[in-house]
Coordinates of C-alpha atoms and ligand atoms in Angstrom, one line a residue:
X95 CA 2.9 -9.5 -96.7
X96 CA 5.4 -12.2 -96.4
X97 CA 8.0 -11.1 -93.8
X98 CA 11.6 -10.5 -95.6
X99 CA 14.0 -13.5 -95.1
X100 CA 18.1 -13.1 -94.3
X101 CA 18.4 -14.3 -98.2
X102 CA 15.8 -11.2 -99.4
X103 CA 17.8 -8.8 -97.5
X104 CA 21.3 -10.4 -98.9
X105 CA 19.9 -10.2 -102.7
X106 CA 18.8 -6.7 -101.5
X107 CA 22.0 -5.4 -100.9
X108 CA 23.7 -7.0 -104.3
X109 CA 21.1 -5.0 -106.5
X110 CA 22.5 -2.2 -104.2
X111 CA 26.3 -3.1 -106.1
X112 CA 27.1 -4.4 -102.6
X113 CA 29.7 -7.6 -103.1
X114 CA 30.9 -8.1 -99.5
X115 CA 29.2 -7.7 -96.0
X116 CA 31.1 -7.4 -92.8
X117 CA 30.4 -9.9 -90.4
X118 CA 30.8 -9.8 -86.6
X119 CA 31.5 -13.2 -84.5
X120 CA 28.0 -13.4 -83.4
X121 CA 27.0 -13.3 -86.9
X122 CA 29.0 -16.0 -88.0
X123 CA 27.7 -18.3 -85.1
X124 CA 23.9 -17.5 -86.1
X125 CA 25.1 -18.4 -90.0
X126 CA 26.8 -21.2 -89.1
X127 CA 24.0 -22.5 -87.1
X128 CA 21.5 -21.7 -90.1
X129 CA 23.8 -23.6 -92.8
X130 CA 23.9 -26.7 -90.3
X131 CA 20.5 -26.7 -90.0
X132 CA 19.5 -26.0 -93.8
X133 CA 17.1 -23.2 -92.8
X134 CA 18.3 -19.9 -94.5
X135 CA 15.2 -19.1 -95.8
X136 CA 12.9 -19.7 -92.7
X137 CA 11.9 -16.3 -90.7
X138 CA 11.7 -17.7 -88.0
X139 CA 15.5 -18.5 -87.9
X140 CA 16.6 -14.9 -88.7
X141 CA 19.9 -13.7 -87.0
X142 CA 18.1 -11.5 -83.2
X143 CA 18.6 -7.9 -84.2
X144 CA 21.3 -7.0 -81.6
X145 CA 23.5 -10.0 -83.2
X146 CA 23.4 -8.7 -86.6
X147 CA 25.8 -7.2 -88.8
X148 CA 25.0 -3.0 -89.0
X149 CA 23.5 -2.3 -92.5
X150 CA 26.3 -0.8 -94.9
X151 CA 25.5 3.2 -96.2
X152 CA 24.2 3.4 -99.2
X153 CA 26.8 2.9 -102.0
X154 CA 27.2 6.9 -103.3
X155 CA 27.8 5.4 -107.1
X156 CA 26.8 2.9 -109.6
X157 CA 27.8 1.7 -112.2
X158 CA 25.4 0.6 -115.5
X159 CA 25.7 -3.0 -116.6
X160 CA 25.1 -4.0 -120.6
X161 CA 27.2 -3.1 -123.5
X162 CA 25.0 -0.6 -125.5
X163 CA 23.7 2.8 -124.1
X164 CA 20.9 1.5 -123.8
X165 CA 21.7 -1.7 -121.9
X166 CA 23.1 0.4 -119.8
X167 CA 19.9 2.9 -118.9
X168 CA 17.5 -0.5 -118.8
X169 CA 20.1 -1.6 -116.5
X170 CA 20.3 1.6 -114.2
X171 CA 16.2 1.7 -114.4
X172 CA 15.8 -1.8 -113.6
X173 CA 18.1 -1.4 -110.2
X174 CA 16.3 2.0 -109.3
X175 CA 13.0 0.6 -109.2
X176 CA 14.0 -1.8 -106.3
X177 CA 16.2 0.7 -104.6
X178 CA 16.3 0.2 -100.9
X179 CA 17.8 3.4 -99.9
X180 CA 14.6 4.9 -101.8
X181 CA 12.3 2.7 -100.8
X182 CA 13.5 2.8 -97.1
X183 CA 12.8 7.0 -97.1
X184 CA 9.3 5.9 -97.2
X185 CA 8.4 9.4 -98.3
X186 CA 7.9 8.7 -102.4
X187 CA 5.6 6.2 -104.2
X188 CA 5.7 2.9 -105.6
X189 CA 5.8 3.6 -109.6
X190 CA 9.4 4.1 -110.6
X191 CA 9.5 7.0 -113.7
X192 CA 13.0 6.7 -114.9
X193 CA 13.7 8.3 -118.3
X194 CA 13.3 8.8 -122.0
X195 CA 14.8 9.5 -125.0
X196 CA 18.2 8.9 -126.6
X197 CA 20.5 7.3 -124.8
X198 CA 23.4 8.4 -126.0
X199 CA 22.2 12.0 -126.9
X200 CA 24.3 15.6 -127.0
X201 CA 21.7 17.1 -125.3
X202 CA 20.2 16.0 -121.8
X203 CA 17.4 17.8 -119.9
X204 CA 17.0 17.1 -116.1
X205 CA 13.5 17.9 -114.6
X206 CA 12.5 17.2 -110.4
X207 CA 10.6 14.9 -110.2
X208 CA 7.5 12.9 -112.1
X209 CA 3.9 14.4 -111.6
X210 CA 0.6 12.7 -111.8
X211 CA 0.7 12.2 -115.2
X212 CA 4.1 10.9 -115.8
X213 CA 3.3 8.3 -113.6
X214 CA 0.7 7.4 -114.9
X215 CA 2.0 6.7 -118.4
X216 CA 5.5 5.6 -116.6
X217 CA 7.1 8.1 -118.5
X218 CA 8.9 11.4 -117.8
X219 CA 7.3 15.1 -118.4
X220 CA 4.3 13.8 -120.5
X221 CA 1.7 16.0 -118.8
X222 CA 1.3 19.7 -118.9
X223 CA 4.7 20.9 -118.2
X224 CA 5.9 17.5 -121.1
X225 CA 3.6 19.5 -123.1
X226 CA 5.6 22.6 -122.8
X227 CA 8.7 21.3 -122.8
X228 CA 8.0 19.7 -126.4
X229 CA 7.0 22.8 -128.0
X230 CA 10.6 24.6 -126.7
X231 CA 12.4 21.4 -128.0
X232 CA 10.1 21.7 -131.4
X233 CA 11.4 25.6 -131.3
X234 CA 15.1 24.7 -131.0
X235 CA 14.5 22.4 -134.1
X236 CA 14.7 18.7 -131.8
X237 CA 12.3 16.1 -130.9
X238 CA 11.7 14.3 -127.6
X239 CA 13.6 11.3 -129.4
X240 CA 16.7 13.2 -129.8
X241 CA 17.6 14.3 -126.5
X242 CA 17.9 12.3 -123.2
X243 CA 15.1 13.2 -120.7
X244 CA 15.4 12.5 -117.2
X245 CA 15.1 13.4 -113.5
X246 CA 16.8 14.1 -110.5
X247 CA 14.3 12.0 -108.5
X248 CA 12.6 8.4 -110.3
X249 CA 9.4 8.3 -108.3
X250 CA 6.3 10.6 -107.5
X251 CA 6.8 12.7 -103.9
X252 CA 4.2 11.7 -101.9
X253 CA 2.1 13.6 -100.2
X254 CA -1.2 12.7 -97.8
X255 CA -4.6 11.8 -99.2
X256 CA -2.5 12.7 -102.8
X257 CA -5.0 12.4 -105.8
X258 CA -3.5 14.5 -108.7
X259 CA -0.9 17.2 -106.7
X260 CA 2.8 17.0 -107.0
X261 CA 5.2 18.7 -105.3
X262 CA 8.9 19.2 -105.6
X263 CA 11.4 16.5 -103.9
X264 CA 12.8 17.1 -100.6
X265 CA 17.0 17.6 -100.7
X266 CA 17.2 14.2 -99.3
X267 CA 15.2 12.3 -102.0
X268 CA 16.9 14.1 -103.9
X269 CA 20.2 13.1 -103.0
X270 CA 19.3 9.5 -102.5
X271 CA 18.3 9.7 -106.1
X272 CA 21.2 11.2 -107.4
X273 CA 23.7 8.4 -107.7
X274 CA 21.3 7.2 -110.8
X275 CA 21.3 10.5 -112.4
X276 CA 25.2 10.4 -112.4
X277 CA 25.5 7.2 -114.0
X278 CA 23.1 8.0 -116.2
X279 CA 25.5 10.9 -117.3
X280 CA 28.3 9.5 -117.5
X281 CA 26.6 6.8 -120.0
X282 CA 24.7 9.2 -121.9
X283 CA 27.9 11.6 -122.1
X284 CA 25.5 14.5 -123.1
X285 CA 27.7 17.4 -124.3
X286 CA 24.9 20.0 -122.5
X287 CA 22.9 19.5 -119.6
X288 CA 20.3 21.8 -119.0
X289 CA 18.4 21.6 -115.6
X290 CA 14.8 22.8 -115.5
X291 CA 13.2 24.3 -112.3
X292 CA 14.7 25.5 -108.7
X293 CA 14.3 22.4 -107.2
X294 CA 16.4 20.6 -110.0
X295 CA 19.1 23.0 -110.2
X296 CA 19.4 23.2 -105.9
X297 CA 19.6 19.0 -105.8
X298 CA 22.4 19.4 -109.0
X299 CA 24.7 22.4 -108.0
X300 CA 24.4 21.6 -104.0
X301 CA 23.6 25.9 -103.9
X302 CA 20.1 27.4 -102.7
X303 CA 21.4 30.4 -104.3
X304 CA 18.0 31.7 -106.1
X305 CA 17.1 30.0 -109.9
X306 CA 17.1 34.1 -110.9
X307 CA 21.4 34.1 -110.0
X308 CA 21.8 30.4 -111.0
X309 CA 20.3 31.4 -114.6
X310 CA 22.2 33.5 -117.2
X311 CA 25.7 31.7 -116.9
X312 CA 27.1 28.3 -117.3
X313 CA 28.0 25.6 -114.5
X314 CA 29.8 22.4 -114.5
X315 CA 27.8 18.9 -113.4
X316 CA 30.8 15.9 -113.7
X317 CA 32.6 17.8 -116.0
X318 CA 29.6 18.9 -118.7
X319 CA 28.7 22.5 -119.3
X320 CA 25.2 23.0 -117.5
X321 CA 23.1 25.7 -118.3
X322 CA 19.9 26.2 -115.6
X323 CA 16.6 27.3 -116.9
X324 CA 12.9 28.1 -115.4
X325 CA 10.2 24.4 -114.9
X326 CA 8.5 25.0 -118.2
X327 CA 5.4 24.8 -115.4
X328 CA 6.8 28.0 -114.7
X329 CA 5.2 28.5 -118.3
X330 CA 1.9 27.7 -117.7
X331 CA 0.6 30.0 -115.2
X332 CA -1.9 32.4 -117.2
X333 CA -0.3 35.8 -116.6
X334 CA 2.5 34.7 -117.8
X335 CA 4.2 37.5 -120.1
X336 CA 6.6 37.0 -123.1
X337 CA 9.3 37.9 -120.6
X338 CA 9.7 34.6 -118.7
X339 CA 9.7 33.0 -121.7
X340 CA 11.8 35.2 -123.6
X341 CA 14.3 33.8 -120.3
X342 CA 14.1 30.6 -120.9
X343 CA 14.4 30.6 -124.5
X344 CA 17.8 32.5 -124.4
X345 CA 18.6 29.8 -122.0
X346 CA 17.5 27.3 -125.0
X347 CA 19.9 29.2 -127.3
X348 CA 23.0 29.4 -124.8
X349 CA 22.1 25.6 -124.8
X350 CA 21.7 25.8 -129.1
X351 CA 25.1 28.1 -129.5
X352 CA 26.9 25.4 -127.2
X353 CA 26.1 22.3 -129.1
X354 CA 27.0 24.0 -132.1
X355 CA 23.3 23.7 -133.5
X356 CA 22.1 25.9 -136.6
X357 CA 20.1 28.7 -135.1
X358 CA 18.1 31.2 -137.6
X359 CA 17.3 34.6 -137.3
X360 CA 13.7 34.0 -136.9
X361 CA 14.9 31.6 -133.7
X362 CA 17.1 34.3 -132.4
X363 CA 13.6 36.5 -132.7
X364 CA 11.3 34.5 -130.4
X365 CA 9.4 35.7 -127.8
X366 CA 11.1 39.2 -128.0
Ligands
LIG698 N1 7.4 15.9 -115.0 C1 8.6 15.4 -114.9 O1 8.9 14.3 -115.4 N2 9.5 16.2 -114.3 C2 9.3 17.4 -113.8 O2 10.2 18.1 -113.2 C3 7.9 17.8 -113.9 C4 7.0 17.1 -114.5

């Protein structure tokens, strides 16, 4: 692999929304020496560590570029999958998963993380648990195409010799992450949020208060009413009861009653 170049690391740090870097005398010297010599882009000529200027933190918000909704998300998507405070954690993989759906929907669902087969098909909660998840959106009366769905975290968690296992992100990818979920909200301007899983609602609500206490009531995420719910994985284990998803289908219809959406007797009757 080539070896990164002062100007890689400068175009870096401008995807990143950073406009100005701080330099230090030393820096100026090596930068003036580079400009008289016309060699910016050689390796070779790249500023000795110790003379450098310190890398700036991370920014902790971004803004969307683009005049639609949708501009906006390709825009967020297109700066997440070069990320370098992501890609610096070295902990998740390479294929970024950012969202689906309508981008300027009422309702937006926030899971972990993508799995196996959301990366694979570069889309979000398309493999068992997607599966799931559609039939509870088909039973509040909504399609995949009119909500916004998303996660906390846009790329796989790793894990060692990985083949098809998942497993949830760690608080810090998670909070690395979450500058594009917040933009991402305050495009979309969803008038409910509802967060699926522990994991989810722990990176959202900064609590590790149990999913069974953060259930049942509603929260505030940047202002919108958030309502958390169980993974719909959650769903798929076999001895699973009607209870649990008696649970989160009253979270569904807090959700329903909140958006105002028309909600039958026979919906009020599921899973009881
Ligand atoms: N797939 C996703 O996209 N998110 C989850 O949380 C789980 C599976």
């Amino acid at each position: 692999m080539a070896t990164p170049t002062l100007l890689d690391y400068l175009h870096q740090l401008r995807k990143q929304g950073v406009s100005h870097v701080p330099i230090d005398d030393p820096a100026r010297k090596v930068l003036r020496e580079l400009y008289t010599r016309g060699s910016a882009r050689s390796p070779a000529s790249r500023p000795p560590k110790s003379q450098s200027s310190p890398t700036p933190p991370p920014p902790t918000s971004i803004t969307a570029t683009g005049s639609t909704p949708a501009e906006k998300i390709a825009s967020l998507a297109s700066l997440a999958d070069t990320w370098a405070p992501l890609k610096n954690l070295r902990s998740l993989r390479e294929t970024m998963v950012f969202s689906v759906g309508k981008p300027d929907a009422d309702l937006m669902i926030i899971g972990e993380a993508p799995g196996f087969h959301d990366e694979q098909q570069k889309e979000p909660f398309v493999g068992p648990a997607g599966e799931k998840l559609d039939q509870i959106l088909k039973a509040m009366g909504l399609s995949r195409e009119q909500v916004y769905i998303s996660n906390i975290c846009k790329f796989r968690p790793a894990t060692k010799n990985q083949t098809t296992n998942n497993r949830p992100p760690s608080p810090e990818e998670m909070a690395t992450s979450l500058p594009f979920l917040k933009a991402e909200i305050d495009v979309v301007k969803p008038r409910v949020i509802i967060a699926l899983g522990a994991s989810t609602a722990h990176g959202l609500l900064n609590s590790d208060k149990k999913i069974t206490e953060l259930r049942d009531s509603w929260h505030q995420f940047q202002g919108i009413p958030l309502r958390v719910s169980y993974h719909p994985s959650y769903l798929l284990r076999p001895d699973d009861g009607l209870g649990e998803k008696r649970k989160v289908w009253e979270d569904m219809l807090a959700g329903m009653e909140k958006l105002g959406l028309p909600i039958s007797e026979k919906q009020r009757g599921y899973f009881k």
